[in-house]
Short mmCIF file of C-alpha atoms and ligand atoms in Angstrom, two decimals:
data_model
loop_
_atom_site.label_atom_id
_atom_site.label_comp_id
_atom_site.label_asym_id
_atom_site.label_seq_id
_atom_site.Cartn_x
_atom_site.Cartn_y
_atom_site.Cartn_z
CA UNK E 1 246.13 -90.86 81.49
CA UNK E 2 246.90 -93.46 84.21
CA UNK E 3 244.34 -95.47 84.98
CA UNK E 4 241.05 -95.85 83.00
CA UNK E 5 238.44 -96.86 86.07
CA UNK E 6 240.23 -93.88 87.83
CA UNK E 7 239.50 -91.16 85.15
CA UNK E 8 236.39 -93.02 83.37
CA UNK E 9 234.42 -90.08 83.89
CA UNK E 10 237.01 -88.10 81.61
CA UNK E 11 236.30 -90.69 78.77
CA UNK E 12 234.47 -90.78 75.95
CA UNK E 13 231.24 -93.44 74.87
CA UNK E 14 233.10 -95.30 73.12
CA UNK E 15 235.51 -95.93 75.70
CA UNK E 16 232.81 -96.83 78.56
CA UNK E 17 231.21 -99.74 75.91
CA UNK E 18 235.02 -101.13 75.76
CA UNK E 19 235.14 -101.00 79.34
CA UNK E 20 231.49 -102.02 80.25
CA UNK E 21 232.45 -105.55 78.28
CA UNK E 22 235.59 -106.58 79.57
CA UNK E 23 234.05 -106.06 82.98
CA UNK E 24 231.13 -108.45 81.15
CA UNK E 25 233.34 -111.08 79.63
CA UNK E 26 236.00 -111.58 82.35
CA UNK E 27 233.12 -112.36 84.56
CA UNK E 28 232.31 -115.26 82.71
CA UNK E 29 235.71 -116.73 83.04
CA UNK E 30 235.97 -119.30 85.11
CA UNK E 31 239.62 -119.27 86.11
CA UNK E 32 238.73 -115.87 87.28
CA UNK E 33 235.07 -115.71 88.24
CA UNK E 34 235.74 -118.75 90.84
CA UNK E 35 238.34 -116.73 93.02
CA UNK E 36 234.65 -114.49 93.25
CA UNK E 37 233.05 -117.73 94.32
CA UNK E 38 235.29 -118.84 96.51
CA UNK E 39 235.90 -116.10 99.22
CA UNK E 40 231.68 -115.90 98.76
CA UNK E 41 231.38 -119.36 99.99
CA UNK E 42 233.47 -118.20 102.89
CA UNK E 43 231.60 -115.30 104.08
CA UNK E 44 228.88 -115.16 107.16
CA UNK E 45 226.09 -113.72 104.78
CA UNK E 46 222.81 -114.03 106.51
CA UNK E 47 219.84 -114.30 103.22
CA UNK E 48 218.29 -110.83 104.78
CA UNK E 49 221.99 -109.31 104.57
CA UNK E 50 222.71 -105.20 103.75
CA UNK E 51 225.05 -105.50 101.25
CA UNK E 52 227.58 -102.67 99.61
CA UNK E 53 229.81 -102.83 96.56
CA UNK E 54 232.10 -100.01 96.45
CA UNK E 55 232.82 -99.43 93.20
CA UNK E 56 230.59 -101.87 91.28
CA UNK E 57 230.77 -100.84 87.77
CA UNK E 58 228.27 -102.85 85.87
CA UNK E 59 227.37 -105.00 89.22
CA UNK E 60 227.97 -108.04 88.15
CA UNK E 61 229.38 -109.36 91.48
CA UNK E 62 225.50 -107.93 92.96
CA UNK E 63 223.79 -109.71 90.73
CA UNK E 64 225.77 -113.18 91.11
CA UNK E 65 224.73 -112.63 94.88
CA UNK E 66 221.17 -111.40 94.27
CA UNK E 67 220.35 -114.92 92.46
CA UNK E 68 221.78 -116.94 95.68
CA UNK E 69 219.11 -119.14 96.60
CA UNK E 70 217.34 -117.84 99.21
CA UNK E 71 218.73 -114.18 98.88
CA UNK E 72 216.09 -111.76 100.66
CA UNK E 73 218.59 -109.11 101.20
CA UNK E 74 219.40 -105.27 99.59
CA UNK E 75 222.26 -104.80 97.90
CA UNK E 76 223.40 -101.44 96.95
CA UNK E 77 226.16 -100.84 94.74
CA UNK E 78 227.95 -97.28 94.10
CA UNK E 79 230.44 -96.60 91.14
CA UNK E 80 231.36 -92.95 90.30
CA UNK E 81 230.34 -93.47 86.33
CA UNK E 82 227.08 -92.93 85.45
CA UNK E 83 227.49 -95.34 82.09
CA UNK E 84 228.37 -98.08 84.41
CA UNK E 85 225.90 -97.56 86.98
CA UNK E 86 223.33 -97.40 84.06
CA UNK E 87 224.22 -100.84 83.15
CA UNK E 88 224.46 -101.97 86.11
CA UNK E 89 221.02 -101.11 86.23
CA UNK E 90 219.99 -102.23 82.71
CA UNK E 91 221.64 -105.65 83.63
CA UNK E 92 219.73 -106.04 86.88
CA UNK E 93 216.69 -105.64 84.89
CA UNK E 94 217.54 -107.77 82.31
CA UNK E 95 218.04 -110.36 85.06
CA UNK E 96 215.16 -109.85 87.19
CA UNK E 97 217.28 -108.65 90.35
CA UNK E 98 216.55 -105.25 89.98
CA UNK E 99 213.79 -105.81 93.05
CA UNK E 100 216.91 -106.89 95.46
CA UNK E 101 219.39 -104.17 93.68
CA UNK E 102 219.70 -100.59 93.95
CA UNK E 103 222.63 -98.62 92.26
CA UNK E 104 223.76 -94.76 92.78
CA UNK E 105 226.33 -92.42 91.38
CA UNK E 106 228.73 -91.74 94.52
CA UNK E 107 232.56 -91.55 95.37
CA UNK E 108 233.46 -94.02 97.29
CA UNK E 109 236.26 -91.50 99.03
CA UNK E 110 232.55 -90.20 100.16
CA UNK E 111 230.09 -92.77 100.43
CA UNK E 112 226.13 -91.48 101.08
CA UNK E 113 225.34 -93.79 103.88
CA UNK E 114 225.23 -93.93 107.50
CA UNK E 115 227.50 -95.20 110.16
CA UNK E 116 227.50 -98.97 110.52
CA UNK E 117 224.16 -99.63 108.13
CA UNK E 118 226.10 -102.55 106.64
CA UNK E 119 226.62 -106.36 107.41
CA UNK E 120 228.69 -106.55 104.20
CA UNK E 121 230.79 -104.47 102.36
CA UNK E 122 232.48 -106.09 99.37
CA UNK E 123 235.78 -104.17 96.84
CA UNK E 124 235.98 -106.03 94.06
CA UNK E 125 239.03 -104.82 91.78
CA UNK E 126 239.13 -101.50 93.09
CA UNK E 127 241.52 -100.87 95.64
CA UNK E 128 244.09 -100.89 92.69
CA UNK E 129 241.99 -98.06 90.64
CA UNK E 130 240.56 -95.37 93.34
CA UNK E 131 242.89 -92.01 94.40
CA UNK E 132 243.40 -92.78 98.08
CA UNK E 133 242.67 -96.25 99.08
CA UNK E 134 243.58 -95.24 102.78
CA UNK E 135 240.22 -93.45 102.56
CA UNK E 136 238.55 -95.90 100.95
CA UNK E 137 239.12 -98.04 103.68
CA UNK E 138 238.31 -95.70 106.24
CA UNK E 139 234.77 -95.11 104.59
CA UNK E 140 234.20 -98.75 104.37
CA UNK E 141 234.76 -99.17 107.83
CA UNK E 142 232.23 -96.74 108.66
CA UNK E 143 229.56 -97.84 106.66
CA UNK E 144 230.22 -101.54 108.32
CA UNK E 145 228.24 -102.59 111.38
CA UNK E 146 230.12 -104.15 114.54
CA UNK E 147 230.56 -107.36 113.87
CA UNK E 148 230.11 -106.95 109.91
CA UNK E 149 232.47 -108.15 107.52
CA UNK E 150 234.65 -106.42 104.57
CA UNK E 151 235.88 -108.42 101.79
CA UNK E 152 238.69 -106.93 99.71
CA UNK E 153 239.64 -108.70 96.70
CA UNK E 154 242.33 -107.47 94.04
CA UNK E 155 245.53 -108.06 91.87
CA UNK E 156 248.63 -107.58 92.78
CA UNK E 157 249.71 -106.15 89.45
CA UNK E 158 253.48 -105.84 90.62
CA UNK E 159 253.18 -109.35 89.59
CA UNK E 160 251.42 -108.84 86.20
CA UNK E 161 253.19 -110.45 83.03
CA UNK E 162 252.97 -111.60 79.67
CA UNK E 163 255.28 -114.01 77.88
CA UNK E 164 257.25 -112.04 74.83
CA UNK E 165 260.45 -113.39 73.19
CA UNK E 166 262.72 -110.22 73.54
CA UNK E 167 262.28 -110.48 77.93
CA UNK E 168 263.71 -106.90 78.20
CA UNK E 169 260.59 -105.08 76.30
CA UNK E 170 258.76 -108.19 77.83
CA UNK E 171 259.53 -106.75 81.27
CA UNK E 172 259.36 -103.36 80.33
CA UNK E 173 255.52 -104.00 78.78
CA UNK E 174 254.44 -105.52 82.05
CA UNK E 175 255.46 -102.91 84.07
CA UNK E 176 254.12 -100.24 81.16
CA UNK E 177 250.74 -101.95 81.60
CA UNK E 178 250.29 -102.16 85.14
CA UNK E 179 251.14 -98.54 85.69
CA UNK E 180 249.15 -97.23 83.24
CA UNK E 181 246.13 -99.57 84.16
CA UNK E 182 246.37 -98.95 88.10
CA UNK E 183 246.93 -96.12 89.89
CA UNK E 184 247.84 -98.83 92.90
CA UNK E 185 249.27 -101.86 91.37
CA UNK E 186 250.92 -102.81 94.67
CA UNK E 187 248.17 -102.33 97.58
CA UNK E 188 247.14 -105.46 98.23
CA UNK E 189 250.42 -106.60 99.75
CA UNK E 190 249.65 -103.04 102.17
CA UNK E 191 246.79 -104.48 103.78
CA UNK E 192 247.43 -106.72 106.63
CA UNK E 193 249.62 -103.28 107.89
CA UNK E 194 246.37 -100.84 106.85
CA UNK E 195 243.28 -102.73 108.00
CA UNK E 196 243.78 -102.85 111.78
CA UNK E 197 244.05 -99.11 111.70
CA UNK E 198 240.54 -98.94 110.72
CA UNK E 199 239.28 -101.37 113.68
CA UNK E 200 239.18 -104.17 110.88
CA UNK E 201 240.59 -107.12 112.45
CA UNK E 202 241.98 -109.69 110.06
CA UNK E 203 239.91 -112.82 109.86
CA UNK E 204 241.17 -114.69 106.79
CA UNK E 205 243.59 -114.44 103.81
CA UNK E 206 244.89 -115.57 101.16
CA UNK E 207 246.50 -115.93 97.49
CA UNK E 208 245.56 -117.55 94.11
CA UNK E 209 247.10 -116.69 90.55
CA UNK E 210 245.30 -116.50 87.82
CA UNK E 211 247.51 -118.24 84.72
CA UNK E 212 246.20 -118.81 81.46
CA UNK E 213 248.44 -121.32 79.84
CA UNK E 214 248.16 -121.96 75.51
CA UNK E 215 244.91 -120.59 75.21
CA UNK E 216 244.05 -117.18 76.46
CA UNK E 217 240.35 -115.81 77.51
CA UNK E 218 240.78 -113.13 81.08
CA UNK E 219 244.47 -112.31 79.70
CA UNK E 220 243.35 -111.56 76.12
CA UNK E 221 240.84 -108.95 76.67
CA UNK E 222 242.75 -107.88 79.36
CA UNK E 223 245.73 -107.25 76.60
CA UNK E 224 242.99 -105.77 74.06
CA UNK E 225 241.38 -103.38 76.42
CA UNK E 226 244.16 -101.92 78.53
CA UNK E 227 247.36 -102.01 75.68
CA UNK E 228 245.76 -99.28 73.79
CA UNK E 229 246.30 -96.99 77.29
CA UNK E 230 249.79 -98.07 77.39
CA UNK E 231 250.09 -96.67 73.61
CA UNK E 232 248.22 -93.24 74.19
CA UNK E 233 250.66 -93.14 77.68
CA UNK E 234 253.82 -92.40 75.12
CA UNK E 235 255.98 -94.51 77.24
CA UNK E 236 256.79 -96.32 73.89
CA UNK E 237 256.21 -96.04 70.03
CA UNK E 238 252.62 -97.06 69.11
CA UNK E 239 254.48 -99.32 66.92
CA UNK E 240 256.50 -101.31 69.67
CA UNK E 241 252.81 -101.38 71.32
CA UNK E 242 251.59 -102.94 68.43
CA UNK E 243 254.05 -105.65 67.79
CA UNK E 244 253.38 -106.45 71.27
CA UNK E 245 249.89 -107.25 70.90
CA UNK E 246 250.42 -109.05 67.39
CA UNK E 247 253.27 -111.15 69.60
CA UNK E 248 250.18 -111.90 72.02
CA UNK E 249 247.43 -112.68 69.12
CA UNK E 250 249.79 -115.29 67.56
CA UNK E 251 250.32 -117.25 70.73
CA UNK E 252 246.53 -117.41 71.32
CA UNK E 253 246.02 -118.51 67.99
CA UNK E 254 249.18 -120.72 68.15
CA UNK E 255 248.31 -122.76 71.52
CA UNK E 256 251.51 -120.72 72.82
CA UNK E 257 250.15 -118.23 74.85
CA UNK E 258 251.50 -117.52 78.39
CA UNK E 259 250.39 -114.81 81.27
CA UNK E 260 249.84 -114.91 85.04
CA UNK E 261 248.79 -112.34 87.81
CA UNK E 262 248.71 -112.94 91.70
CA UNK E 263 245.33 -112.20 92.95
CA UNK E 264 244.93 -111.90 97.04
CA UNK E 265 241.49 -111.76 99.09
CA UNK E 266 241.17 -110.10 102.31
CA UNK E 267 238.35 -111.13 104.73
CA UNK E 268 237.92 -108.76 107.55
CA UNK E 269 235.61 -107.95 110.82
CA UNK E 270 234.67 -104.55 112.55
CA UNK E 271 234.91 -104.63 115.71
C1 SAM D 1 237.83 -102.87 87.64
S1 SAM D 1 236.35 -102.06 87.96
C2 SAM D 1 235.52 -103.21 89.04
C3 SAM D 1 234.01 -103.15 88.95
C4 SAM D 1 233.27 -104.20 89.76
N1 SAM D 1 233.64 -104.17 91.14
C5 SAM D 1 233.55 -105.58 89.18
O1 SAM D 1 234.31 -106.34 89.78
O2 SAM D 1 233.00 -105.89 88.11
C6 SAM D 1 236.80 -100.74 89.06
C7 SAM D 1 235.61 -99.87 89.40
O3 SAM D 1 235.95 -98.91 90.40
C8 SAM D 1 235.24 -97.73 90.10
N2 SAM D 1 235.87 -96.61 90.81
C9 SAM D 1 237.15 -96.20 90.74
N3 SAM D 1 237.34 -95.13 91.56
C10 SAM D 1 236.14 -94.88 92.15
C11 SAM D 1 235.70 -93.91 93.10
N4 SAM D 1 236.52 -92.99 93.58
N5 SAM D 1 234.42 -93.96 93.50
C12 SAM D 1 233.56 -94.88 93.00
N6 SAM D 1 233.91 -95.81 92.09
C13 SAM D 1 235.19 -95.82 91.67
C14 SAM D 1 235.33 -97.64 88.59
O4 SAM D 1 234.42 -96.74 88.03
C15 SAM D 1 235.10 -99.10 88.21
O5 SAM D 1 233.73 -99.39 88.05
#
């Protein structure tokens, strides 16, 4: 099945609580977490802002935003699985943002709101995952007042790799993973062509990598969580899978480790 977050609702319980925590833990990594915080520190968010996540699993990024100081704003955040829009609400709780937070069931090909009732819209990781991101883009722009911003942040997972001694399976594993994991590894670098048909004018841009170098902490559940779809994809024995991910346990544990992705964030305006 390519593509977890695309077919989560086809997925059993077991599978959501995998997923629900490695969109938990990699929030707490720094090297990734601060390409959240940076494009946040860029954007014109007045403290009364309407906010929407499309797509906000466990809504961690609405919660980071709810505790802002000052934040007197709504944010509502829409994911099409209900076990992640249950956390999300669980987690709000937990926090004490639920009062700022409200979280539906909805497809975000589809989104239940009217024309132009946001100043922000904000796609965290999921232009890669949905079935037609052309649409997704479209809807966003709707939803977006004049003048209101979109921020679009993802991988470019064309760029996904992990060291391995033998390169060739090396190669051949980074390309496995990335096509099973995303339906749209490449998007991101579609973008500056896509957004101005959907009166979003470009307003800022740019690139970071993430690279975990000896140790391992975004990269290793990364590995742990998304090698077992690679396995179940029958692109290659469950045993090459395996030795894989054995290659990639010894590295952490040996200071040795090595893997890098190119990340890109899109700011953009309606007009
Ligand atoms: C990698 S997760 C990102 C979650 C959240 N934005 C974050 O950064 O923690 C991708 C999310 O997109 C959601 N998703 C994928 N396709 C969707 C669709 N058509 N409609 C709504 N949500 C969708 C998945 O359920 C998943 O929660």
């Amino acid at each position: 099945m390519p593509d977890p977050h695309r077919f989560v609702n086809d997925l059993d319980e077991y599978a959501h609580e995998k997923l629900i925590e490695r969109l938990e833990s990699r929030a707490q990594v720094h090297t990734f977490s601060s390409l959240f915080y940076k494009y946040v520190e860029r954007l014109e968010m007045p403290p009364s802002a309407r906010i929407l996540e499309v797509g906000c699993g466990t809504g961690v990024v609405l919660r980071s935003l709810a505790k802002r100081s000052g934040f007197s704003g709504q944010g509502n955040g829409v994911d099409h699985c209900d076990s992640y829009v249950e956390a999300a609400r669980r987690y709000a709780a937990q926090e004490n943002v639920d009062g700022y937070l409200e979280f539906k069931i909805g497809d975000a090909h589809r989104l239940d709101f009217d024309d132009g009732e946001f100043d922000l819209v904000i796609c965290h990781t999921v232009m890669s995952h949905v079935t037609e991101p052309v649409k997704i883009l479209e809807e966003m722009s709707r939803v977006t007042k004049k003048g209101g911003t979109i921020a679009i942040f993802d991988g470019d997972y064309a760029s996904l790799t992990y060291a391995f001694p033998d390169h060739s399976f090396g190669q051949k594993m980074d390309t496995a993973l990335a096509s099973t994991t995303f339906n749209n590894p490449r998007i991101m670098r579609d973008l500056p062509r896509l957004l101005p048909q959907f009166e979003l004018e470009l307003t800022d841009a740019w690139g970071d990598a993430v690279v975990e170098i000896g140790q391992a902490s975004y990269f290793k559940t990364f590995a742990e969580t998304y090698a077992p779809y690679v396995k179940s994809s029958g692109q290659f024995s469950g045993q090459a899978v395996d030795i894989w991910l054995k290659e990639q346990k010894k590295a952490m544990q040996n200071g040795t480790f090595f893997a890098a992705c190119n990340y890109y964030t899109y700011l953009s305006r309606k007009f």
